[in-house]
Coordinates of C-alpha atoms and ligand atoms in Angstrom, one line a residue:
M27 CA 171.0 -25.5 -51.2
L28 CA 168.4 -22.7 -50.9
V29 CA 170.0 -19.3 -51.0
R30 CA 168.1 -16.1 -51.4
P31 CA 170.9 -13.5 -52.1
F32 CA 170.7 -9.9 -51.1
S33 CA 170.9 -7.5 -54.0
R34 CA 173.7 -5.0 -53.8
A35 CA 171.0 -2.3 -53.1
D36 CA 169.9 -4.3 -50.1
T37 CA 173.4 -4.2 -48.5
N38 CA 174.0 -0.6 -49.2
D39 CA 170.6 1.0 -48.7
I40 CA 168.6 -1.1 -46.3
V41 CA 169.6 -1.7 -42.7
I42 CA 169.3 -5.5 -42.3
R43 CA 169.4 -6.8 -38.8
M44 CA 171.1 -9.9 -37.5
K45 CA 171.6 -11.9 -34.3
A46 CA 175.1 -11.9 -32.8
I47 CA 177.0 -12.6 -29.6
Q48 CA 178.6 -9.4 -28.4
Y49 CA 180.4 -8.0 -25.3
S50 CA 181.3 -4.5 -24.3
R51 CA 183.8 -5.1 -21.4
Y52 CA 186.2 -7.7 -20.3
G53 CA 184.9 -10.2 -17.7
G54 CA 183.3 -13.6 -17.0
P55 CA 180.9 -15.5 -19.4
D56 CA 178.1 -13.2 -18.2
V57 CA 179.4 -10.3 -20.2
L58 CA 178.3 -12.1 -23.4
Q59 CA 175.1 -10.8 -24.8
Y60 CA 172.8 -12.2 -27.4
V61 CA 171.9 -9.1 -29.4
D62 CA 170.1 -7.8 -32.5
K63 CA 172.4 -5.5 -34.5
E64 CA 173.0 -4.1 -38.0
T65 CA 174.4 -6.6 -40.5
P66 CA 177.9 -5.5 -41.7
K67 CA 178.4 -4.2 -45.2
P68 CA 181.0 -5.8 -47.4
S69 CA 183.9 -3.5 -48.5
P70 CA 184.4 -3.4 -52.3
D71 CA 186.5 -6.6 -52.4
E72 CA 184.7 -8.5 -49.7
A73 CA 181.9 -11.1 -49.6
L74 CA 179.0 -11.0 -47.1
I75 CA 178.7 -14.6 -45.7
S76 CA 175.6 -16.0 -44.1
V77 CA 177.2 -18.0 -41.2
R78 CA 175.8 -21.5 -40.9
C79 CA 178.2 -22.7 -38.1
A80 CA 180.8 -20.9 -36.0
S81 CA 183.5 -22.1 -33.6
V82 CA 184.1 -21.3 -29.9
I83 CA 187.7 -21.9 -29.0
P84 CA 189.8 -21.5 -25.8
G85 CA 191.2 -18.3 -27.0
D86 CA 187.7 -16.8 -27.1
W87 CA 187.2 -17.0 -23.4
K88 CA 190.8 -16.0 -22.6
V89 CA 190.4 -12.8 -24.8
R90 CA 187.0 -12.2 -23.3
S91 CA 188.4 -12.4 -19.7
G92 CA 190.9 -9.7 -20.4
A93 CA 193.9 -12.0 -19.9
L94 CA 195.3 -11.4 -23.4
Q95 CA 194.6 -7.6 -23.7
E96 CA 198.2 -6.7 -24.6
M97 CA 198.3 -9.3 -27.4
F98 CA 194.8 -8.8 -28.7
P99 CA 193.6 -5.2 -27.8
L100 CA 189.8 -5.1 -28.5
S101 CA 187.5 -2.2 -29.6
F102 CA 184.2 -2.6 -27.8
P103 CA 181.6 -3.7 -28.5
T104 CA 183.1 -6.8 -30.1
I105 CA 181.8 -10.1 -31.5
P106 CA 183.9 -13.2 -30.5
G107 CA 184.6 -16.3 -32.7
R108 CA 187.8 -17.3 -34.5
D109 CA 186.4 -19.3 -37.5
G110 CA 183.3 -20.5 -39.2
A111 CA 181.6 -21.6 -42.3
G112 CA 178.7 -20.3 -44.4
V113 CA 177.3 -19.2 -47.8
V114 CA 178.0 -16.0 -49.8
V115 CA 174.8 -13.9 -50.0
A116 CA 176.2 -10.6 -51.2
K117 CA 179.3 -9.1 -52.6
G118 CA 181.1 -5.7 -52.6
A119 CA 181.2 -3.7 -55.8
S120 CA 184.5 -5.1 -57.1
C121 CA 184.4 -8.6 -55.5
E122 CA 185.1 -11.1 -58.3
W123 CA 186.6 -14.0 -56.3
A124 CA 183.3 -15.2 -54.9
E125 CA 179.8 -16.0 -56.3
I126 CA 176.5 -15.9 -54.6
G127 CA 175.8 -19.3 -53.1
D128 CA 179.5 -20.3 -52.7
A129 CA 180.0 -22.3 -49.5
L130 CA 183.2 -21.0 -47.7
C131 CA 185.2 -21.7 -44.6
F132 CA 186.6 -18.5 -43.1
V133 CA 188.8 -17.2 -40.3
T134 CA 188.4 -14.0 -38.3
E135 CA 191.1 -12.5 -36.0
H136 CA 190.4 -12.0 -32.3
T137 CA 190.6 -8.2 -32.9
E138 CA 188.0 -8.0 -35.6
P139 CA 184.2 -8.8 -35.7
G140 CA 184.1 -12.6 -35.2
S141 CA 182.2 -15.6 -36.4
N142 CA 179.6 -15.7 -33.7
A143 CA 177.0 -13.8 -35.7
E144 CA 174.5 -14.5 -38.5
F145 CA 176.6 -12.6 -41.0
V146 CA 180.3 -11.7 -41.5
T147 CA 182.2 -9.9 -44.2
R148 CA 185.5 -11.5 -45.4
P149 CA 188.2 -10.8 -48.0
R150 CA 189.4 -13.6 -50.2
D151 CA 192.6 -14.3 -48.2
M152 CA 190.6 -15.2 -45.1
T153 CA 188.5 -17.8 -46.8
V154 CA 188.8 -21.2 -48.6
P155 CA 186.1 -23.2 -50.4
K156 CA 184.3 -25.5 -48.0
P157 CA 185.3 -29.1 -48.7
A158 CA 182.3 -30.9 -50.3
N159 CA 182.9 -34.1 -48.2
I160 CA 182.1 -32.4 -44.8
D161 CA 179.1 -30.7 -43.3
F162 CA 179.0 -27.1 -42.1
A163 CA 179.7 -28.0 -38.5
E164 CA 182.9 -29.9 -39.4
A165 CA 183.8 -27.0 -41.8
A166 CA 183.6 -24.5 -38.9
A167 CA 185.9 -26.8 -36.9
M168 CA 188.5 -27.2 -39.6
L169 CA 190.5 -24.0 -40.1
H170 CA 191.9 -22.7 -36.8
A171 CA 192.5 -26.2 -35.3
G172 CA 194.0 -27.5 -38.5
V173 CA 196.1 -24.4 -39.1
C174 CA 197.5 -24.5 -35.5
A175 CA 198.4 -28.2 -35.9
W176 CA 199.9 -27.7 -39.3
I177 CA 202.0 -24.7 -38.2
G178 CA 203.2 -26.5 -35.1
L179 CA 204.2 -29.8 -36.8
L180 CA 205.2 -28.7 -40.3
E181 CA 206.2 -25.0 -40.3
T182 CA 207.7 -25.0 -36.8
A183 CA 208.9 -28.5 -35.9
D184 CA 209.7 -29.5 -39.5
L185 CA 208.3 -32.9 -38.8
K186 CA 209.7 -35.7 -41.0
S187 CA 208.3 -39.1 -41.9
G188 CA 209.4 -41.8 -39.5
E189 CA 210.1 -39.5 -36.5
N190 CA 208.8 -40.1 -33.0
V191 CA 206.4 -37.4 -32.0
L192 CA 204.6 -36.8 -28.7
I193 CA 201.5 -34.7 -29.1
H194 CA 199.9 -33.4 -25.9
A195 CA 196.1 -33.1 -25.5
G196 CA 195.3 -35.5 -28.4
A197 CA 191.6 -35.4 -27.4
G198 CA 191.5 -31.6 -27.9
A199 CA 190.6 -29.8 -31.1
I200 CA 194.2 -29.0 -32.1
G201 CA 195.8 -32.1 -30.7
G202 CA 193.3 -34.3 -32.6
M203 CA 194.2 -32.6 -35.8
A204 CA 197.9 -32.9 -35.0
V205 CA 197.6 -36.7 -34.3
Q206 CA 195.9 -37.2 -37.7
I207 CA 198.5 -35.2 -39.6
A208 CA 201.5 -36.8 -37.9
R209 CA 200.1 -40.3 -38.5
H210 CA 199.4 -39.4 -42.2
L211 CA 203.1 -38.4 -42.5
G212 CA 204.2 -41.8 -41.3
C213 CA 205.4 -40.8 -37.8
H214 CA 205.2 -42.9 -34.7
V215 CA 202.6 -40.9 -32.7
T216 CA 202.3 -40.9 -28.9
T217 CA 199.6 -38.7 -27.3
T218 CA 198.4 -37.7 -23.9
C219 CA 194.7 -37.6 -22.9
S220 CA 192.4 -38.7 -20.0
S221 CA 191.9 -42.5 -19.8
R222 CA 188.3 -42.2 -21.0
N223 CA 189.6 -40.8 -24.3
A224 CA 192.2 -43.5 -25.0
D225 CA 190.2 -45.3 -27.6
Y226 CA 189.1 -42.0 -29.2
V227 CA 192.7 -40.9 -29.8
R228 CA 193.7 -44.4 -31.1
G229 CA 190.8 -44.0 -33.6
L230 CA 192.5 -40.7 -34.8
G231 CA 195.7 -42.6 -35.4
A232 CA 197.7 -42.5 -32.2
D233 CA 200.1 -45.5 -31.8
N234 CA 200.7 -45.0 -28.1
V235 CA 198.4 -43.4 -25.6
V236 CA 199.5 -42.1 -22.2
A237 CA 196.5 -41.4 -19.9
Y238 CA 197.5 -38.3 -17.8
D239 CA 195.1 -39.3 -15.0
Q240 CA 196.8 -42.7 -14.6
T241 CA 200.5 -42.4 -15.8
D242 CA 203.2 -39.8 -15.8
F243 CA 204.1 -39.4 -19.5
A244 CA 207.7 -38.6 -18.5
Q245 CA 208.0 -42.2 -17.4
D246 CA 206.4 -43.7 -20.5
S247 CA 207.4 -41.8 -23.6
Q248 CA 211.2 -41.4 -23.8
E249 CA 213.4 -40.5 -26.8
Q250 CA 211.0 -38.4 -28.7
D251 CA 212.3 -36.4 -31.7
I252 CA 209.5 -33.9 -31.3
V253 CA 207.0 -32.9 -28.6
F254 CA 204.1 -30.6 -29.4
D255 CA 203.1 -28.9 -26.2
L256 CA 199.5 -27.6 -25.9
I257 CA 199.5 -27.7 -22.1
G258 CA 202.5 -25.7 -20.7
G259 CA 203.2 -25.5 -17.0
D260 CA 204.7 -28.7 -15.6
A261 CA 204.0 -30.6 -18.8
H262 CA 206.5 -28.3 -20.5
E263 CA 209.4 -29.0 -18.3
K264 CA 208.6 -32.8 -18.4
S265 CA 208.5 -32.6 -22.1
C266 CA 212.1 -31.6 -22.2
R267 CA 213.0 -34.8 -20.3
V268 CA 211.4 -37.1 -22.9
L269 CA 213.1 -35.5 -25.9
R270 CA 216.4 -36.9 -27.3
K271 CA 219.3 -34.4 -27.2
G272 CA 218.7 -31.9 -30.0
G273 CA 215.0 -32.8 -30.2
R274 CA 212.4 -30.1 -30.9
L275 CA 209.9 -28.9 -28.4
V276 CA 207.2 -26.9 -30.1
W277 CA 204.7 -25.0 -28.0
L278 CA 201.6 -22.9 -28.1
I279 CA 200.7 -20.4 -25.4
A280 CA 198.8 -22.2 -22.7
K281 CA 199.8 -22.4 -19.0
P282 CA 202.9 -20.3 -18.2
F283 CA 206.3 -22.2 -18.0
E284 CA 210.0 -21.6 -17.5
D285 CA 212.2 -22.1 -20.5
V286 CA 214.7 -24.8 -19.4
S287 CA 215.5 -26.0 -23.0
A288 CA 219.2 -25.1 -22.7
K289 CA 219.6 -27.3 -19.5
Y290 CA 218.3 -30.3 -21.5
G291 CA 220.0 -29.6 -24.8
I292 CA 216.8 -29.4 -26.7
D293 CA 215.5 -26.9 -29.3
S294 CA 212.5 -25.0 -28.0
R295 CA 210.4 -23.3 -30.7
Q296 CA 207.1 -21.3 -30.3
A297 CA 204.5 -22.0 -33.0
L298 CA 203.5 -18.6 -34.2
I299 CA 200.0 -18.8 -35.5
H300 CA 199.1 -16.9 -38.6
D301 CA 196.2 -17.1 -41.1
R302 CA 198.2 -17.1 -44.4
R303 CA 196.0 -18.4 -47.2
D304 CA 198.5 -21.0 -48.4
T305 CA 198.3 -22.6 -45.0
L306 CA 194.5 -22.5 -44.9
E307 CA 194.5 -24.2 -48.3
K308 CA 196.9 -26.9 -47.2
V309 CA 194.6 -27.8 -44.3
A310 CA 191.5 -27.7 -46.5
A311 CA 193.2 -30.0 -49.1
L312 CA 194.0 -32.6 -46.4
V313 CA 190.3 -32.5 -45.4
S314 CA 189.1 -32.7 -49.0
D315 CA 191.3 -35.7 -49.5
G316 CA 189.7 -37.4 -46.5
I317 CA 193.0 -37.5 -44.6
L318 CA 192.0 -35.0 -41.9
I319 CA 188.6 -35.2 -40.3
P320 CA 187.7 -32.1 -38.2
Q321 CA 186.3 -33.1 -34.9
V322 CA 183.1 -31.6 -33.4
S323 CA 182.6 -32.0 -29.6
H324 CA 179.3 -30.1 -29.0
R325 CA 176.7 -28.4 -31.1
L326 CA 174.8 -25.5 -29.5
P327 CA 172.5 -22.8 -30.8
L328 CA 174.1 -19.3 -31.2
S329 CA 172.1 -18.0 -28.2
E330 CA 174.0 -20.5 -26.0
A331 CA 177.4 -19.2 -26.6
V332 CA 177.7 -18.4 -22.8
E333 CA 177.4 -22.2 -22.1
A334 CA 180.2 -22.9 -24.7
H335 CA 182.5 -20.4 -22.9
R336 CA 181.7 -22.0 -19.6
L337 CA 182.5 -25.5 -20.9
L338 CA 185.8 -24.3 -22.2
E339 CA 186.7 -22.2 -19.2
R340 CA 186.1 -25.1 -16.8
G341 CA 188.2 -27.5 -18.9
H342 CA 185.1 -29.6 -19.8
N343 CA 185.5 -29.6 -23.5
S344 CA 186.8 -32.8 -25.1
R345 CA 186.9 -34.6 -28.5
G346 CA 187.0 -31.6 -30.8
R347 CA 185.6 -28.1 -31.3
I348 CA 182.5 -26.6 -29.8
I349 CA 180.3 -25.4 -32.6
L350 CA 177.4 -22.9 -32.6
D351 CA 174.7 -23.7 -35.1
L352 CA 173.1 -20.8 -36.8
G353 CA 170.9 -22.6 -39.4
E354 CA 169.8 -20.9 -42.6
Q355 CA 168.8 -17.3 -41.7
N356 CA 168.1 -15.8 -45.1
Ligands
NAP20 N1 198.6 -18.7 -30.4 C1 198.7 -19.7 -29.5 O1 199.7 -19.8 -28.8 C2 197.5 -20.7 -29.4 C3 196.7 -20.9 -30.5 C4 195.7 -21.8 -30.3 C5 195.5 -22.5 -29.1 N2 196.3 -22.2 -28.1 C6 196.1 -23.0 -26.8 O2 196.3 -24.4 -27.0 C7 195.5 -25.1 -26.1 C8 194.7 -26.2 -26.8 O3 193.7 -25.6 -27.6 P1 192.5 -26.5 -28.2 O4 191.7 -25.6 -29.0 O5 193.0 -27.8 -28.7 O6 191.7 -26.8 -26.8 P2 190.6 -27.9 -26.5 O7 190.0 -28.4 -27.7 O8 189.7 -27.3 -25.5 O9 191.4 -29.1 -25.8 C9 191.2 -29.5 -24.5 C10 191.9 -30.8 -24.3 O10 193.0 -30.7 -23.4 C11 193.2 -31.9 -22.8 N3 194.0 -31.9 -21.6 C12 193.7 -31.1 -20.5 N4 194.7 -31.3 -19.6 C13 195.6 -32.2 -20.1 C14 196.8 -32.8 -19.7 N5 197.3 -32.5 -18.5 N6 197.4 -33.6 -20.5 C15 196.9 -33.9 -21.7 N7 195.8 -33.4 -22.2 C16 195.1 -32.5 -21.4 C17 191.8 -32.5 -22.6 O11 191.9 -33.9 -22.7 P3 190.8 -34.8 -22.0 O12 189.5 -34.4 -22.5 O13 191.2 -36.2 -22.4 O14 190.9 -34.5 -20.5 C18 191.0 -31.8 -23.7 O15 190.6 -32.7 -24.7 C19 194.6 -24.1 -25.3 O16 195.2 -23.8 -24.1 C20 194.7 -22.9 -26.3 O17 194.4 -21.7 -25.6 C21 197.3 -21.3 -28.2

């Protein structure tokens, strides 16, 4: 791998420019701008990462639209992008945890400068080494989707081997990771997706597929121990009906729903997403072991981030994460 590191003097004394996606107000995809701006400088304990690939996730367009302002208040201008992968090209004065040339996967919170830029600074806890058995696009698709699946199934639902689990949206980035994890743990996995994706989710490990455009899953997937709801709305209420008494309904924020768990005698739990390093490491270990394969749906250049947001906002994304390719820019 060719890496020409910046010297510390470069990052402190010279203004290095980079390309990035940026927006300065809430609104539609058109508020996104492809800009030239100053490269961030690492704090003493941070690494400066040259980003090779970056994700675009549903949360990016929801935050950009202004719908999540209370949860994720932004300071403008802001750079979107929740995770990515790249190579360390410079370090802060006391950064001893990374070496120039290290390949890393990283997460960035919605409220800080994100991954849709040629360079990003990260502290150790927001990174893991890139698994050697995947490319940079897969590496950029790994962390947020894998962490959401892990937190939902393991930390929140307390999934056990042999249990029956229904995972909604198995053809999506998070659902696809969840199907693979549940199958690896020896569960009987049912998943919902459109009929055109039935073979795809079977390939990820689903035992039973319910095509939502042909069949009502509430008629075809009774007596589940766990449902992982990534859809909300009507699917949430119906999910209560397919759970056994005392079953666990784990949900991520998607379409609004009414909590009717008490009426059905089931245990409703929100999966609260965090970026703790021990969880990032568990996901990366499953990938390194070849158990979990991050799924990439589209690859677009950084300059086409607007198109990525449009695809997601129209519900046209399928079979994994949309990835922005940045190439080698140093
Ligand atoms: N903190 C949080 O609460 C949190 C965190 C992360 C994500 N989320 C939310 O979780 C959801 C999933 O995220 P993601 O990244 O996995 O999205 P994604 O990759 O864009 O997934 C989209 C998938 O949803 C599937 N789908 C759409 N309608 C469906 C239905 N009625 N039944 C079953 N599947 C359906 C589609 O399947 P087909 O292609 O087969 O049609 C598509 O593959 C998003 O709404 C996201 O905002 C919340």
